[in-house]
Tab-separated table of C-alpha atoms in Angstrom:
chain	number	residue	atom	x	y	z
A	1	ALA	CA	12.352	51.101	-61.790
A	2	PRO	CA	11.190	49.758	-58.283
A	3	LEU	CA	13.386	50.891	-55.576
A	4	HIS	CA	12.654	47.477	-53.505
A	5	SER	CA	11.430	43.993	-55.205
A	6	PRO	CA	10.253	41.271	-52.987
A	7	SER	CA	12.899	38.626	-52.585
A	8	PRO	CA	11.365	35.046	-53.171
A	9	LEU	CA	11.645	34.429	-49.339
A	10	THR	CA	9.835	37.551	-48.320
A	11	PRO	CA	6.431	36.517	-47.628
A	12	ARG	CA	3.676	37.871	-49.501
A	13	HIS	CA	0.069	39.326	-48.552
A	14	ASN	CA	-2.248	36.146	-49.593
A	15	PRO	CA	-5.629	37.756	-49.495
A	16	HIS	CA	-7.292	34.601	-48.766
A	17	PRO	CA	-9.423	34.539	-45.308
A	18	MET	CA	-7.905	31.061	-44.637
A	19	SER	CA	-4.359	31.946	-44.197
A	20	ALA	CA	-5.238	35.051	-42.415
A	21	PRO	CA	-2.949	35.712	-39.599
A	22	PRO	CA	-4.015	34.995	-35.439
A	23	PRO	CA	-6.212	38.126	-34.872
A	24	ALA	CA	-3.899	40.993	-32.232
A	25	THR	CA	-5.814	40.449	-29.572
A	26	ALA	CA	-5.908	37.370	-27.436
A	27	PRO	CA	-9.130	35.834	-26.352
A	28	PRO	CA	-10.963	36.424	-23.200
A	29	ALA	CA	-9.726	33.710	-20.351
A	30	ARG	CA	-11.854	30.992	-19.246
A	31	PRO	CA	-11.668	30.443	-15.685
A	32	GLY	CA	-10.045	26.471	-14.905
A	33	PRO	CA	-12.380	23.959	-13.122
A	34	THR	CA	-12.897	24.898	-9.232
A	35	ASN	CA	-11.308	22.865	-6.655
A	36	PRO	CA	-13.091	21.902	-3.200
A	37	THR	CA	-12.346	24.841	-1.628
A	38	GLY	CA	-13.653	27.104	-4.363
A	39	THR	CA	-10.550	28.421	-6.257
A	40	VAL	CA	-9.822	27.954	-9.519
A	41	ALA	CA	-7.116	25.637	-10.126
A	42	SER	CA	-4.602	26.300	-12.437
A	43	ARG	CA	-1.108	24.040	-13.974
A	44	ALA	CA	0.882	25.278	-10.959
A	45	ASN	CA	-1.838	23.904	-8.541
A	46	PRO	CA	-4.263	21.110	-9.643
A	47	SER	CA	-7.648	20.357	-8.273
A	48	PRO	CA	-7.484	17.216	-6.249
A	49	VAL	CA	-9.053	13.951	-8.214
A	50	LEU	CA	-10.051	12.799	-4.945
A	51	ASP	CA	-10.679	13.830	-1.410
A	52	LEU	CA	-8.769	11.968	0.653
A	53	SER	CA	-8.735	14.088	3.299
A	54	LYS	CA	-11.812	11.869	5.683
A	55	TYR	CA	-8.901	8.949	5.240
A	56	ALA	CA	-6.100	11.352	6.895
A	57	ASP	CA	-4.363	9.182	9.606
A	58	ALA	CA	-6.997	6.132	8.936
A	59	ALA	CA	-6.021	2.383	8.331
A	60	VAL	CA	-7.154	1.578	4.197
A	61	ASP	CA	-6.699	-0.553	2.101
A	62	VAL	CA	-4.907	0.222	-1.655
A	63	LYS	CA	-5.384	-1.963	-4.190
A	64	LEU	CA	-2.582	-2.071	-7.119
A	65	ALA	CA	-2.182	-2.615	-10.617
A	66	GLY	CA	-0.618	-6.089	-10.797
A	67	GLY	CA	-2.812	-7.723	-8.401
A	68	ARG	CA	-0.967	-6.410	-5.144
A	69	ARG	CA	-3.141	-5.254	-2.221
A	70	VAL	CA	-1.319	-2.607	0.714
A	71	ARG	CA	-2.790	-1.570	3.499
A	72	GLY	CA	-1.737	0.746	5.983
A	73	ILE	CA	-2.587	3.520	8.190
A	74	LEU	CA	-2.648	7.257	5.583
A	75	ARG	CA	-0.364	9.656	6.589
A	76	GLY	CA	-0.357	12.231	3.319
A	77	TRP	CA	-1.173	12.240	-0.257
A	78	ASP	CA	-0.475	14.476	-3.465
A	79	PRO	CA	-2.595	15.509	-5.780
A	80	LEU	CA	-1.597	12.616	-8.116
A	81	VAL	CA	-2.764	10.210	-5.586
A	82	ASN	CA	0.906	9.226	-4.763
A	83	LEU	CA	0.006	8.251	-1.011
A	84	VAL	CA	2.278	7.785	1.743
A	85	LEU	CA	1.357	4.579	4.078
A	86	ASP	CA	2.674	3.712	7.468
A	87	ASP	CA	2.727	0.298	9.636
A	88	ALA	CA	1.972	-1.017	6.275
A	89	VAL	CA	1.191	-4.518	5.409
A	90	GLU	CA	1.423	-5.743	1.701
A	91	LEU	CA	-0.563	-8.658	0.283
A	92	ARG	CA	-0.109	-10.255	-2.821
A	93	TRP	CA	-3.268	-12.518	-3.977
A	94	THR	CA	-1.886	-15.326	-6.662
A	95	GLU	CA	-3.892	-18.697	-7.718
A	96	GLY	CA	-5.932	-19.722	-4.831
A	97	ASP	CA	-3.709	-18.314	-2.077
A	98	ALA	CA	-1.923	-15.337	-0.899
A	99	TYR	CA	1.813	-14.828	-1.294
A	100	GLY	CA	3.095	-14.219	1.987
A	101	VAL	CA	-0.426	-14.856	3.650
A	102	GLU	CA	-1.424	-16.840	6.735
A	103	ARG	CA	-4.565	-17.798	6.957
A	104	GLY	CA	-4.964	-19.992	9.772
A	105	ASP	CA	-6.901	-18.199	11.978
A	106	GLY	CA	-9.045	-16.612	9.317
A	107	LYS	CA	-7.209	-13.062	9.143
A	108	ALA	CA	-5.164	-12.369	6.567
A	109	LYS	CA	-1.398	-11.240	7.733
A	110	GLY	CA	0.642	-10.218	5.065
A	111	ARG	CA	4.567	-9.520	4.822
A	112	LYS	CA	5.054	-6.571	6.914
A	113	VAL	CA	6.606	-3.108	4.969
A	114	GLY	CA	6.453	0.013	7.257
A	115	LEU	CA	6.558	3.051	6.134
A	116	VAL	CA	6.140	3.327	2.349
A	117	VAL	CA	5.078	5.547	-0.637
A	118	VAL	CA	2.768	4.302	-3.380
A	119	ARG	CA	3.184	5.733	-6.831
A	120	GLY	CA	-0.430	7.030	-7.902
A	121	THR	CA	0.051	5.624	-11.226
A	122	SER	CA	-0.509	2.301	-9.650
A	123	VAL	CA	-3.076	2.629	-6.961
A	124	MET	CA	-6.547	0.883	-8.720
A	125	ALA	CA	-9.022	1.245	-5.194
A	126	ILE	CA	-8.143	3.076	-1.775
A	127	SER	CA	-11.149	2.005	0.902
A	128	PRO	CA	-11.473	2.367	4.229
A	129	LEU	CA	-10.817	-0.934	6.991
A	130	ASP	CA	-13.238	0.496	9.138
A	131	GLY	CA	-17.004	-0.499	8.277
A	132	THR	CA	-16.112	-2.863	5.307
A	133	GLU	CA	-15.705	-6.482	5.696
A	134	GLU	CA	-14.693	-9.322	3.343
A	135	ILE	CA	-17.505	-11.638	1.863
A	136	GLU	CA	-17.466	-15.187	-0.088
A	137	ASN	CA	-17.253	-14.207	-4.383
A	138	PRO	CA	-21.093	-14.436	-5.074
A	139	PHE	CA	-20.005	-15.566	-8.633
A	140	ALA	CA	-17.908	-18.453	-7.686
A	141	PRO	CA	-18.772	-21.389	-8.719
A	142	GLN	CA	-20.712	-23.433	-5.987
A	143	GLU	CA	-19.468	-26.164	-4.658
A	144	GLU	CA	-22.155	-29.219	-4.894
A	145	GLN	CA	-22.934	-31.382	-1.475
């Protein structure tokens, strides 16, 4: 009689190649993507999605999800595009006019909110205010004269 008989809970050897256990050695590690400084990014130090250093301490216009816009001076950011804006002004565009905006002199003035942190998940676009100007919508229906 055998000294040891396998119990129904003991795994048995299956010679089928698809059920072979994984190899004992790990595959060679592949280097991750590089960031703008040329170093390899890791999960602990992810590479930034955008290089915002050229907009540091400059006035920017940030378009947010939900139709809001915030203008301010970019003071800080992180790899997830969370932004810190100083002297921020909030604009909310609605049907035909803007919430909290006076358009008497042709310049939009919004609600001053001061120092704000903008969550990166709501950022849709970032553009510098210097060197850009707002134009009329070329696709809007033209009024007949």
